[in-house]
Short mmCIF file of C-alpha atoms (C1' of nucleotides) in Angstrom, two decimals:
data_model
loop_
_atom_site.label_atom_id
_atom_site.label_comp_id
_atom_site.label_asym_id
_atom_site.label_seq_id
_atom_site.Cartn_x
_atom_site.Cartn_y
_atom_site.Cartn_z
CA MET A 1 183.98 140.96 -11.76
CA LEU A 2 182.88 140.14 -15.19
CA VAL A 3 179.38 141.36 -15.42
CA ARG A 4 177.19 143.60 -13.39
CA MET A 5 173.58 142.70 -13.27
CA THR A 6 170.92 145.26 -12.95
CA THR A 7 169.07 144.41 -9.85
CA ASN A 8 166.51 142.13 -11.38
CA ALA A 9 167.44 142.02 -14.99
CA THR A 10 168.27 138.38 -15.62
CA ASN A 11 166.21 135.79 -17.27
CA ALA A 12 167.41 132.43 -18.44
CA ASP A 13 169.07 130.52 -15.66
CA GLY A 14 170.10 133.52 -13.66
CA PRO A 15 168.98 134.05 -10.13
CA GLN A 16 165.42 133.02 -10.29
CA VAL A 17 162.65 135.44 -10.94
CA ARG A 18 159.61 133.73 -9.66
CA PRO A 19 155.99 134.71 -10.03
CA ARG A 20 155.49 137.11 -7.21
CA ARG A 21 152.08 136.57 -5.61
CA ARG A 22 150.77 140.04 -5.25
CA ALA A 23 153.24 142.31 -3.56
CA PRO A 24 156.89 141.75 -4.43
CA ALA A 25 157.70 142.65 -0.88
CA GLY A 26 159.40 145.28 1.08
CA ALA A 27 163.06 145.20 1.89
CA ALA A 28 163.14 141.49 1.85
CA VAL A 29 164.70 141.17 -1.53
CA LEU A 30 167.57 138.99 -2.68
CA ARG A 31 170.69 140.91 -1.81
CA GLU A 32 172.92 141.57 -4.76
CA ASP A 33 176.08 141.45 -2.71
CA VAL A 34 175.21 137.97 -1.52
CA THR A 35 174.55 136.88 -5.07
CA GLU A 36 177.87 138.25 -6.15
CA ALA A 37 179.68 136.61 -3.25
CA ILE A 38 178.23 133.28 -4.27
CA ARG A 39 179.23 133.75 -7.88
CA ALA A 40 182.76 134.58 -6.86
CA ALA A 41 182.87 131.58 -4.58
CA VAL A 42 181.75 129.32 -7.41
CA PHE A 43 184.59 130.58 -9.54
CA GLU A 44 187.15 129.87 -6.88
CA GLU A 45 185.68 126.54 -5.97
CA LEU A 46 185.53 125.56 -9.61
CA ALA A 47 189.18 126.42 -10.01
CA THR A 48 190.41 124.68 -6.89
CA VAL A 49 188.37 121.51 -6.65
CA GLY A 50 186.66 121.29 -10.03
CA TYR A 51 183.07 120.81 -11.03
CA ALA A 52 182.73 117.22 -9.96
CA ARG A 53 183.97 117.74 -6.43
CA MET A 54 182.34 121.09 -6.00
CA SER A 55 179.55 121.07 -3.44
CA ILE A 56 176.85 123.55 -2.56
CA GLU A 57 177.98 123.36 1.01
CA GLY A 58 181.50 124.23 0.00
CA ILE A 59 180.35 127.17 -2.05
CA ALA A 60 178.23 128.55 0.75
CA ARG A 61 181.09 128.03 3.18
CA ARG A 62 183.53 129.88 0.96
CA ALA A 63 181.09 132.67 0.22
CA GLY A 64 180.32 133.03 3.90
CA VAL A 65 176.62 132.59 3.38
CA GLY A 66 174.02 130.02 4.32
CA LYS A 67 173.14 127.15 2.05
CA THR A 68 169.67 128.57 1.93
CA ALA A 69 170.94 131.68 0.22
CA VAL A 70 172.27 129.54 -2.59
CA TYR A 71 169.21 127.33 -2.99
CA ARG A 72 167.04 130.41 -2.97
CA ARG A 73 168.75 131.49 -6.21
CA TRP A 74 169.65 128.33 -8.08
CA ARG A 75 168.03 124.95 -8.06
CA SER A 76 171.19 122.93 -8.34
CA LYS A 77 174.90 122.91 -8.92
CA LEU A 78 174.26 122.52 -12.62
CA HIS A 79 172.04 125.59 -12.91
CA LEU A 80 174.54 127.54 -10.91
CA VAL A 81 177.40 126.67 -13.20
CA LEU A 82 175.39 127.15 -16.37
CA ASP A 83 174.58 130.64 -15.17
CA ILE A 84 178.21 131.37 -14.45
CA VAL A 85 179.38 130.10 -17.80
CA SER A 86 176.78 132.05 -19.72
CA VAL A 87 177.90 135.12 -17.85
CA ILE A 88 181.41 134.63 -19.18
CA ALA A 89 180.07 134.09 -22.65
CA VAL A 90 178.53 137.52 -22.72
CA GLN A 91 181.76 139.39 -23.26
CA GLY A 92 182.23 139.48 -27.00
CA LEU A 93 185.73 140.27 -28.12
CA PRO A 94 186.03 142.98 -30.72
CA ALA A 95 187.59 141.82 -33.94
CA PRO A 96 190.93 143.45 -34.60
CA GLU A 97 191.39 145.32 -37.87
CA THR A 98 195.02 145.91 -38.57
CA GLY A 99 194.67 145.53 -42.31
CA SER A 100 196.64 142.32 -42.60
CA LEU A 101 195.93 138.73 -41.71
CA GLU A 102 199.15 138.38 -39.79
CA GLY A 103 198.52 141.57 -37.86
CA ASP A 104 195.00 140.53 -36.99
CA LEU A 105 196.15 137.13 -35.83
CA ARG A 106 198.88 138.68 -33.77
CA MET A 107 196.38 140.84 -31.94
CA LEU A 108 193.98 137.96 -31.46
CA TYR A 109 196.76 135.88 -29.97
CA GLU A 110 197.77 138.69 -27.69
CA VAL A 111 194.32 138.83 -26.18
CA SER A 112 193.68 135.10 -26.19
CA SER A 113 196.95 134.16 -24.61
CA ARG A 114 196.37 136.54 -21.76
CA ALA A 115 192.91 135.11 -21.24
CA LEU A 116 194.04 131.51 -21.52
CA ARG A 117 196.89 131.76 -19.08
CA HIS A 118 194.75 133.45 -16.51
CA PRO A 119 194.72 130.83 -13.76
CA VAL A 120 190.95 130.92 -13.55
CA ALA A 121 190.59 130.09 -17.21
CA SER A 122 193.36 127.55 -17.47
CA GLN A 123 191.96 125.66 -14.49
CA ILE A 124 188.28 125.95 -15.17
CA ILE A 125 188.15 125.46 -18.91
CA PRO A 126 189.64 121.98 -19.10
CA ASP A 127 187.54 120.99 -16.15
CA LEU A 128 184.30 122.04 -17.77
CA GLN A 129 185.62 120.62 -20.99
CA ALA A 130 185.86 117.21 -19.40
CA GLU A 131 182.49 117.62 -17.78
CA ALA A 132 180.94 118.64 -21.06
CA ALA A 133 181.69 115.20 -22.41
CA ARG A 134 179.12 113.85 -19.98
CA ASN A 135 176.66 116.70 -19.77
CA PRO A 136 175.08 118.10 -22.94
CA GLU A 137 173.89 121.23 -21.19
CA ILE A 138 177.36 122.11 -20.03
CA ALA A 139 178.67 121.21 -23.45
CA GLU A 140 176.29 123.62 -25.09
CA ALA A 141 176.99 126.44 -22.70
CA LEU A 142 180.70 125.97 -23.04
CA GLN A 143 180.60 125.75 -26.81
CA LYS A 144 178.67 128.97 -26.84
CA ALA A 145 181.18 130.64 -24.58
CA LEU A 146 184.23 129.47 -26.48
CA LYS A 147 182.67 130.02 -29.85
CA GLN A 148 181.70 133.56 -29.10
CA GLY A 149 185.00 134.27 -27.43
CA GLN A 150 187.20 132.88 -30.17
CA GLU A 151 185.68 131.35 -33.18
CA GLU A 152 183.50 134.24 -34.12
CA VAL A 153 186.39 136.63 -34.02
CA ALA A 154 188.62 134.22 -35.89
CA LEU A 155 185.98 133.86 -38.54
CA LYS A 156 185.78 137.61 -39.01
CA ILE A 157 189.53 137.79 -39.36
CA VAL A 158 189.54 135.13 -42.02
CA ALA A 159 186.65 136.70 -43.88
CA ALA A 160 188.43 140.03 -43.88
CA ALA A 161 191.54 138.42 -45.31
CA GLU A 162 189.42 136.79 -47.99
CA GLY A 163 187.91 140.15 -48.78
CA ARG A 164 191.34 141.68 -49.21
CA GLY A 165 192.32 138.87 -51.49
CA GLU A 166 195.09 138.00 -49.08
CA VAL A 167 193.98 134.39 -49.01
CA ARG A 168 192.15 132.20 -51.45
CA ALA A 169 188.42 132.88 -51.43
CA GLY A 170 186.30 129.91 -50.51
CA LEU A 171 189.01 128.26 -48.47
CA ASN A 172 188.20 125.65 -45.87
CA GLU A 173 187.13 127.86 -43.01
CA GLU A 174 186.66 125.02 -40.60
CA LEU A 175 190.27 124.03 -40.99
CA ALA A 176 191.38 127.63 -40.83
CA LEU A 177 189.76 128.00 -37.44
CA ASP A 178 191.54 124.92 -36.16
CA LEU A 179 194.84 126.23 -37.41
CA ILE A 180 194.22 129.52 -35.67
CA SER A 181 192.95 128.26 -32.35
CA GLY A 182 194.70 124.94 -31.93
CA PRO A 183 198.35 125.71 -31.37
CA LEU A 184 197.90 128.37 -28.73
CA TYR A 185 195.35 126.28 -26.91
CA TRP A 186 197.64 123.29 -27.02
CA ARG A 187 200.52 125.22 -25.54
CA SER A 188 198.55 127.15 -22.96
CA VAL A 189 196.13 124.55 -21.73
CA VAL A 190 197.55 121.17 -22.64
CA ILE A 191 201.27 121.71 -22.30
CA ARG A 192 200.49 124.32 -19.69
CA SER A 193 203.71 126.15 -20.22
CA PRO A 194 203.77 128.87 -17.60
CA LYS A 195 205.26 131.53 -19.82
CA LEU A 196 205.50 131.90 -23.54
CA PRO A 197 209.04 132.39 -24.84
CA LYS A 198 209.36 135.88 -26.20
CA GLY A 199 208.74 136.21 -29.87
CA TYR A 200 206.43 133.22 -29.66
CA LEU A 201 203.21 134.97 -30.53
CA GLY A 202 204.76 136.82 -33.43
CA ALA A 203 206.26 133.68 -34.90
CA LEU A 204 203.00 131.85 -34.37
CA ALA A 205 201.05 134.54 -36.18
CA ARG A 206 203.48 134.42 -39.07
CA ALA A 207 203.43 130.66 -39.36
CA THR A 208 199.66 130.48 -39.09
CA THR A 209 199.32 133.10 -41.78
CA GLU A 210 201.40 130.99 -44.12
CA ALA A 211 199.37 127.94 -43.28
CA ILE A 212 196.11 129.66 -44.09
CA LYS A 213 197.48 131.08 -47.31
CA ALA A 214 198.22 127.51 -48.33
CA LEU A 215 194.61 126.42 -47.96
CA MET B 1 194.12 95.10 -23.69
CA LEU B 2 197.07 97.31 -23.92
CA VAL B 3 199.80 95.54 -22.11
CA ARG B 4 200.33 92.09 -20.82
CA MET B 5 202.25 91.80 -17.65
CA THR B 6 204.40 88.89 -16.86
CA THR B 7 203.06 87.51 -13.69
CA ASN B 8 205.16 89.52 -11.32
CA ALA B 9 207.19 91.75 -13.51
CA THR B 10 206.13 95.23 -12.52
CA ASN B 11 207.88 97.67 -10.33
CA ALA B 12 206.96 101.30 -10.03
CA ASP B 13 203.34 101.68 -9.08
CA GLY B 14 202.08 98.49 -10.58
CA PRO B 15 200.38 95.85 -8.52
CA GLN B 16 202.44 95.86 -5.43
CA VAL B 17 205.31 93.50 -4.99
CA ARG B 18 205.81 93.30 -1.31
CA PRO B 19 208.66 91.77 0.61
CA ARG B 20 207.65 88.17 0.91
CA ARG B 21 208.51 86.84 4.35
CA ARG B 22 210.10 83.55 3.55
CA ALA B 23 207.92 81.48 1.26
CA PRO B 24 206.00 83.34 -1.44
CA ALA B 25 203.19 80.89 -0.94
CA GLY B 26 201.33 78.24 -2.72
CA ALA B 27 198.43 78.89 -4.99
CA ALA B 28 197.44 81.90 -3.05
CA VAL B 29 198.82 84.38 -5.49
CA LEU B 30 197.25 87.50 -6.94
CA ARG B 31 195.18 86.32 -9.84
CA GLU B 32 196.06 87.98 -13.10
CA ASP B 33 192.54 87.83 -14.46
CA VAL B 34 191.27 89.74 -11.44
CA THR B 35 193.97 92.35 -11.90
CA GLU B 36 193.02 92.73 -15.51
CA ALA B 37 189.33 92.97 -14.70
CA ILE B 38 190.07 95.79 -12.29
CA ARG B 39 192.17 97.63 -14.83
CA ALA B 40 189.44 97.36 -17.40
CA ALA B 41 186.88 98.56 -14.89
CA VAL B 42 189.01 101.59 -14.10
CA PHE B 43 189.11 102.49 -17.76
CA GLU B 44 185.38 102.31 -18.09
CA GLU B 45 184.73 104.08 -14.85
CA LEU B 46 187.18 106.80 -15.77
CA ALA B 47 185.41 107.31 -19.06
CA THR B 48 181.90 107.37 -17.68
CA VAL B 49 182.14 109.20 -14.37
CA GLY B 50 185.61 110.73 -14.48
CA TYR B 51 188.47 110.70 -12.04
CA ALA B 52 186.91 112.90 -9.41
CA ARG B 53 183.71 110.91 -9.07
CA MET B 54 185.35 107.56 -9.48
CA SER B 55 185.25 105.47 -6.35
CA ILE B 56 186.99 102.30 -5.31
CA GLU B 57 183.64 100.81 -4.49
CA GLY B 58 182.37 101.59 -7.95
CA ILE B 59 185.42 100.06 -9.57
CA ALA B 60 185.11 96.87 -7.57
CA ARG B 61 181.41 96.72 -8.32
CA ARG B 62 181.98 97.12 -12.04
CA ALA B 63 184.82 94.63 -12.08
CA GLY B 64 182.73 92.16 -10.12
CA VAL B 65 185.34 91.78 -7.42
CA GLY B 66 185.60 92.64 -3.76
CA LYS B 67 187.03 95.92 -2.55
CA THR B 68 189.72 93.90 -0.87
CA ALA B 69 190.99 92.68 -4.23
CA VAL B 70 191.60 96.27 -5.23
CA TYR B 71 193.21 97.40 -2.01
CA ARG B 72 195.43 94.35 -2.09
CA ARG B 73 196.98 95.71 -5.29
CA TRP B 74 196.90 99.47 -5.07
CA ARG B 75 196.98 101.72 -2.08
CA SER B 76 194.62 104.34 -3.42
CA LYS B 77 192.69 105.65 -6.36
CA LEU B 78 195.66 107.78 -7.27
CA HIS B 79 198.11 104.87 -7.43
CA LEU B 80 195.63 102.91 -9.43
CA VAL B 81 195.23 105.62 -12.03
CA LEU B 82 198.93 106.39 -12.19
CA ASP B 83 199.53 102.76 -12.96
CA ILE B 84 196.90 102.76 -15.68
CA VAL B 85 198.27 105.90 -17.28
CA SER B 86 201.82 104.65 -17.27
CA VAL B 87 200.60 101.51 -18.92
CA ILE B 88 199.22 103.55 -21.78
CA ALA B 89 202.45 105.48 -22.02
CA VAL B 90 204.41 102.36 -22.80
CA GLN B 91 203.29 102.07 -26.39
CA GLY B 92 205.72 104.18 -28.38
CA LEU B 93 204.56 105.10 -31.83
CA PRO B 94 207.03 104.43 -34.62
CA ALA B 95 208.05 107.53 -36.53
CA PRO B 96 206.87 107.50 -40.13
CA GLU B 97 209.47 107.92 -42.84
CA THR B 98 207.85 108.84 -46.09
CA GLY B 99 210.67 111.05 -47.25
CA SER B 100 208.76 114.31 -47.07
CA LEU B 101 207.54 116.50 -44.23
CA GLU B 102 204.03 116.60 -45.57
CA GLY B 103 203.92 112.84 -46.00
CA ASP B 104 205.21 112.23 -42.52
CA LEU B 105 202.70 114.62 -41.04
CA ARG B 106 199.92 113.01 -42.96
CA MET B 107 200.75 109.63 -41.53
CA LEU B 108 201.13 110.99 -38.04
CA TYR B 109 197.71 112.59 -38.30
CA GLU B 110 196.20 109.39 -39.58
CA VAL B 111 197.32 107.54 -36.50
CA SER B 112 196.70 110.34 -34.03
CA SER B 113 193.22 111.12 -35.20
CA ARG B 114 192.19 107.53 -34.85
CA ALA B 115 193.60 107.44 -31.35
CA LEU B 116 192.10 110.76 -30.34
CA ARG B 117 188.60 110.04 -31.48
CA HIS B 118 188.54 106.71 -29.73
CA PRO B 119 185.85 107.32 -27.10
CA VAL B 120 188.07 106.10 -24.33
CA ALA B 121 190.73 108.62 -25.17
CA SER B 122 188.49 111.56 -25.94
CA GLN B 123 186.70 111.07 -22.63
CA ILE B 124 189.58 110.21 -20.40
CA ILE B 125 192.24 112.57 -21.66
CA PRO B 126 190.49 115.85 -20.95
CA ASP B 127 189.40 114.49 -17.63
CA LEU B 128 192.90 113.64 -16.53
CA GLN B 129 194.03 116.86 -18.13
CA ALA B 130 191.79 118.79 -15.78
CA GLU B 131 192.86 116.67 -12.86
CA ALA B 132 196.50 117.21 -13.69
CA ALA B 133 196.06 120.87 -12.98
CA ARG B 134 195.58 119.96 -9.34
CA ASN B 135 197.74 116.90 -8.98
CA PRO B 136 201.41 117.05 -9.96
CA GLU B 137 201.75 113.29 -10.02
CA ILE B 138 198.97 112.91 -12.51
CA ALA B 139 200.37 115.81 -14.47
CA GLU B 140 203.74 114.13 -14.72
CA ALA B 141 202.33 110.78 -15.72
CA LEU B 142 200.09 112.36 -18.31
CA GLN B 143 202.82 114.52 -19.74
CA LYS B 144 204.94 111.45 -20.10
CA ALA B 145 202.18 109.58 -21.84
CA LEU B 146 201.30 112.38 -24.25
CA LYS B 147 204.90 113.34 -24.85
CA GLN B 148 205.91 109.83 -25.76
CA GLY B 149 202.84 109.31 -27.83
CA GLN B 150 203.06 112.48 -29.83
CA GLU B 151 205.78 114.92 -29.17
CA GLU B 152 208.63 112.53 -29.56
CA VAL B 153 207.40 111.38 -32.91
CA ALA B 154 206.69 114.92 -34.01
CA LEU B 155 210.18 115.92 -33.02
CA LYS B 156 211.68 113.15 -35.11
CA ILE B 157 209.63 114.21 -38.08
CA VAL B 158 210.82 117.78 -37.77
CA ALA B 159 214.42 116.72 -37.30
CA ALA B 160 214.21 114.57 -40.40
CA ALA B 161 212.85 117.50 -42.38
CA GLU B 162 215.67 119.64 -41.10
CA GLY B 163 218.13 116.99 -42.16
CA ARG B 164 216.70 116.94 -45.67
CA GLY B 165 216.96 120.70 -45.83
CA GLU B 166 213.23 120.84 -46.35
CA VAL B 167 212.86 123.37 -43.58
CA ARG B 168 215.20 125.92 -42.08
CA ALA B 169 217.73 124.34 -39.74
CA GLY B 170 217.57 125.64 -36.20
CA LEU B 171 213.92 126.57 -36.40
CA ASN B 172 211.83 127.01 -33.33
CA GLU B 173 211.04 123.41 -32.53
CA GLU B 174 208.80 124.23 -29.64
CA LEU B 175 206.54 126.23 -31.89
CA ALA B 176 206.72 123.58 -34.57
CA LEU B 177 205.39 121.00 -32.15
CA ASP B 178 202.48 123.24 -31.24
CA LEU B 179 201.66 123.79 -34.88
CA ILE B 180 201.70 120.07 -35.45
CA SER B 181 199.74 118.90 -32.43
CA GLY B 182 197.44 121.80 -31.73
CA PRO B 183 194.93 121.89 -34.56
CA LEU B 184 194.02 118.22 -34.53
CA TYR B 185 193.73 118.18 -30.78
CA TRP B 186 191.56 121.27 -30.88
CA ARG B 187 189.19 119.72 -33.36
CA SER B 188 189.10 116.25 -31.88
CA VAL B 189 189.04 116.97 -28.19
CA VAL B 190 187.86 120.55 -27.79
CA ILE B 191 185.41 120.96 -30.63
CA ARG B 192 184.73 117.26 -30.36
CA SER B 193 183.60 116.98 -33.92
CA PRO B 194 182.41 113.42 -34.31
CA LYS B 195 183.80 112.89 -37.76
CA LEU B 196 186.45 114.68 -39.75
CA PRO B 197 185.29 115.97 -43.12
CA LYS B 198 187.03 114.04 -45.82
CA GLY B 199 190.16 115.59 -47.10
CA TYR B 200 190.66 117.22 -43.73
CA LEU B 201 193.81 115.41 -42.72
CA GLY B 202 195.44 115.94 -46.07
CA ALA B 203 194.70 119.64 -46.09
CA LEU B 204 195.85 119.91 -42.52
CA ALA B 205 199.16 118.23 -43.33
CA ARG B 206 199.69 120.53 -46.27
CA ALA B 207 198.89 123.68 -44.31
CA THR B 208 201.02 122.64 -41.38
CA THR B 209 203.91 121.92 -43.69
CA GLU B 210 203.72 125.45 -45.05
CA ALA B 211 203.53 126.85 -41.55
CA ILE B 212 206.66 125.03 -40.48
CA LYS B 213 208.52 126.04 -43.59
CA ALA B 214 207.81 129.62 -42.64
CA LEU B 215 209.54 129.29 -39.27
"C1'" DT C 1 197.88 66.38 2.16
"C1'" DT C 2 198.60 70.49 4.26
"C1'" DA C 3 199.01 75.32 4.86
"C1'" DC C 4 199.08 79.81 2.83
"C1'" DG C 5 196.95 83.62 1.09
"C1'" DA C 6 193.86 85.56 -2.38
"C1'" DC C 7 188.98 85.44 -3.20
"C1'" DG C 8 183.94 87.71 -2.58
"C1'" DA C 9 180.88 89.30 0.82
"C1'" DA C 10 179.48 91.79 4.55
"C1'" DA C 11 179.82 94.82 8.16
"C1'" DC C 12 182.36 98.26 10.85
"C1'" DG C 13 182.47 103.58 12.42
"C1'" DG C 14 183.41 107.89 10.33
"C1'" DT C 15 183.00 111.59 6.99
"C1'" DT C 16 180.77 114.37 3.55
"C1'" DG C 17 177.21 116.11 0.94
"C1'" DC C 18 172.43 116.03 -0.27
"C1'" DG C 19 167.98 118.93 -0.20
"C1'" DT C 20 164.71 120.45 3.30
"C1'" DT C 21 163.03 122.60 7.35
"C1'" DC C 22 162.78 125.60 11.27
"C1'" DC C 23 164.64 129.44 13.72
"C1'" DG C 24 165.31 134.42 15.42
"C1'" DA C 25 167.08 138.60 13.48
"C1'" DC C 26 167.21 142.23 10.38
"C1'" DG C 27 165.73 146.00 7.24
"C1'" DA C 28 163.34 148.49 3.68
"C1'" DC C 29 158.90 149.35 1.71
"C1'" DG C 30 154.09 150.58 2.15
"C1'" DC D 1 155.28 151.03 12.42
"C1'" DG D 2 153.96 146.58 10.86
"C1'" DT D 3 154.61 143.11 7.30
"C1'" DC D 4 157.28 140.29 4.35
"C1'" DG D 5 160.94 137.70 2.83
"C1'" DT D 6 165.86 137.20 2.93
"C1'" DC D 7 169.64 136.58 6.05
"C1'" DG D 8 172.97 133.02 8.55
"C1'" DG D 9 172.85 129.05 11.35
"C1'" DA D 10 171.63 124.65 12.79
"C1'" DA D 11 169.63 120.41 12.46
"C1'" DC D 12 167.01 116.83 9.96
"C1'" DG D 13 167.12 111.86 7.64
"C1'" DC D 14 169.27 109.81 3.79
"C1'" DA D 15 172.83 108.23 0.80
"C1'" DA D 16 177.50 107.19 -0.81
"C1'" DC D 17 182.36 106.09 0.14
"C1'" DC D 18 186.05 105.87 2.90
"C1'" DG D 19 189.67 102.28 4.52
"C1'" DT D 20 189.64 98.32 7.63
"C1'" DT D 21 188.37 94.00 9.54
"C1'" DT D 22 186.31 89.51 9.76
"C1'" DC D 23 184.47 85.54 7.67
"C1'" DG D 24 184.23 81.01 5.13
"C1'" DT D 25 185.70 79.30 0.64
"C1'" DC D 26 188.87 77.71 -2.65
"C1'" DG D 27 192.98 76.24 -5.30
"C1'" DT D 28 197.67 75.17 -5.75
"C1'" DA D 29 202.65 74.74 -4.63
"C1'" DA D 30 205.36 72.44 -1.43
#
DNA sequence: TTACGACGAAACGGTTGCGTTCCGACGACG
DNA sequence: CGTCGTCGGAACGCAACCGTTTCGTCGTAA
């Protein structure tokens, strides 16, 4: 799985920590394995039926737990999904440092393309994307996840290239990010091509480099 | 609206033309205004609640017609949406011919960006996109619509540039298309930036031109 | 003038999910 | 060894849609 939670460590939107009255209790504590089973079930459900059709009953069914176990942890489908998404967001990609813009881009693409063509991602992301258009909270969570996963790294790469004098200083960074992220996303998620032709990523990195140098 | 149908002209997936027994009938014919009201309602419903949550009852309610009026025309939600999508697909964009790759791209972007930031499109497209991952029929219809609306034009532009010797002949056209379509889509649909900073499209066209020349 | 069929409205029985409640069982902590 | 709270399971009443059927109305082509 993606993240391991220390038994009670979460705060915002995670499994709820409520104000314990006096004595937290004995061995009647939320079981971590149940929590994890639910999370996994949400992922699968999200991928197969999508957010809109996803039901608490379905999740519990798939996880092999009672509905009560779910409601004990999250107040609603929305909270559940927000938690899940924020969990994904946690993993910050390390910025590559190959010493050249093209090399950095190439490495970024290597990682991103693997992530994007992972069935879970390529199913769930557009789904939440669509949902985000109607739900600001999902939009925010998703932005955060995508931003941290991609944009931040891309920004570092560009800044490094600026520092090396490889590209014009003070270039339009917003546009640079679009040039970096757009094409691969388009191919992986929109066109949904199952496999990238070999040499694709290299050529893409080269072309993108030229594009950014022209800014 | 997008397309005007001659009273009975459709075939594949449009309002159903069934085998009339002997006499088509008198003035008891499907009313075109009702058909159009339903189509419009589907658009709005699709934009506000999305495909998954959209219900026939809701459509009829919004259109101010009876459920029967809908079922008389389309067998299911799926047929209804497939019809709608194919209707969009009809409109083929004319390829610009400015005499230069950058000029052509600039014009393409002008048109595309307007289309993409139209609320209807920016809401509906990602929704159907997500749905397409689960439904091959929707996927096909959507591909057709997007392909005709974008890729075909983009391909012509690239071919023209090849013909002028502006770019290397025999370049990787697949990649070229991604470079052309990706960034604007990313910004408009994924990032969902409400307004493009001025000068954006011009800079994008210039950068993309350089990228393609590097292929 | 007649007959056909679309029209909106309402109701049909059936399914699914909602969020809540009660249940007996279990198991670790005090 | 008793208490506490989670466990899965089942049922609650309520709501929304499903796809179909029935109804009386209406307008036009024959």
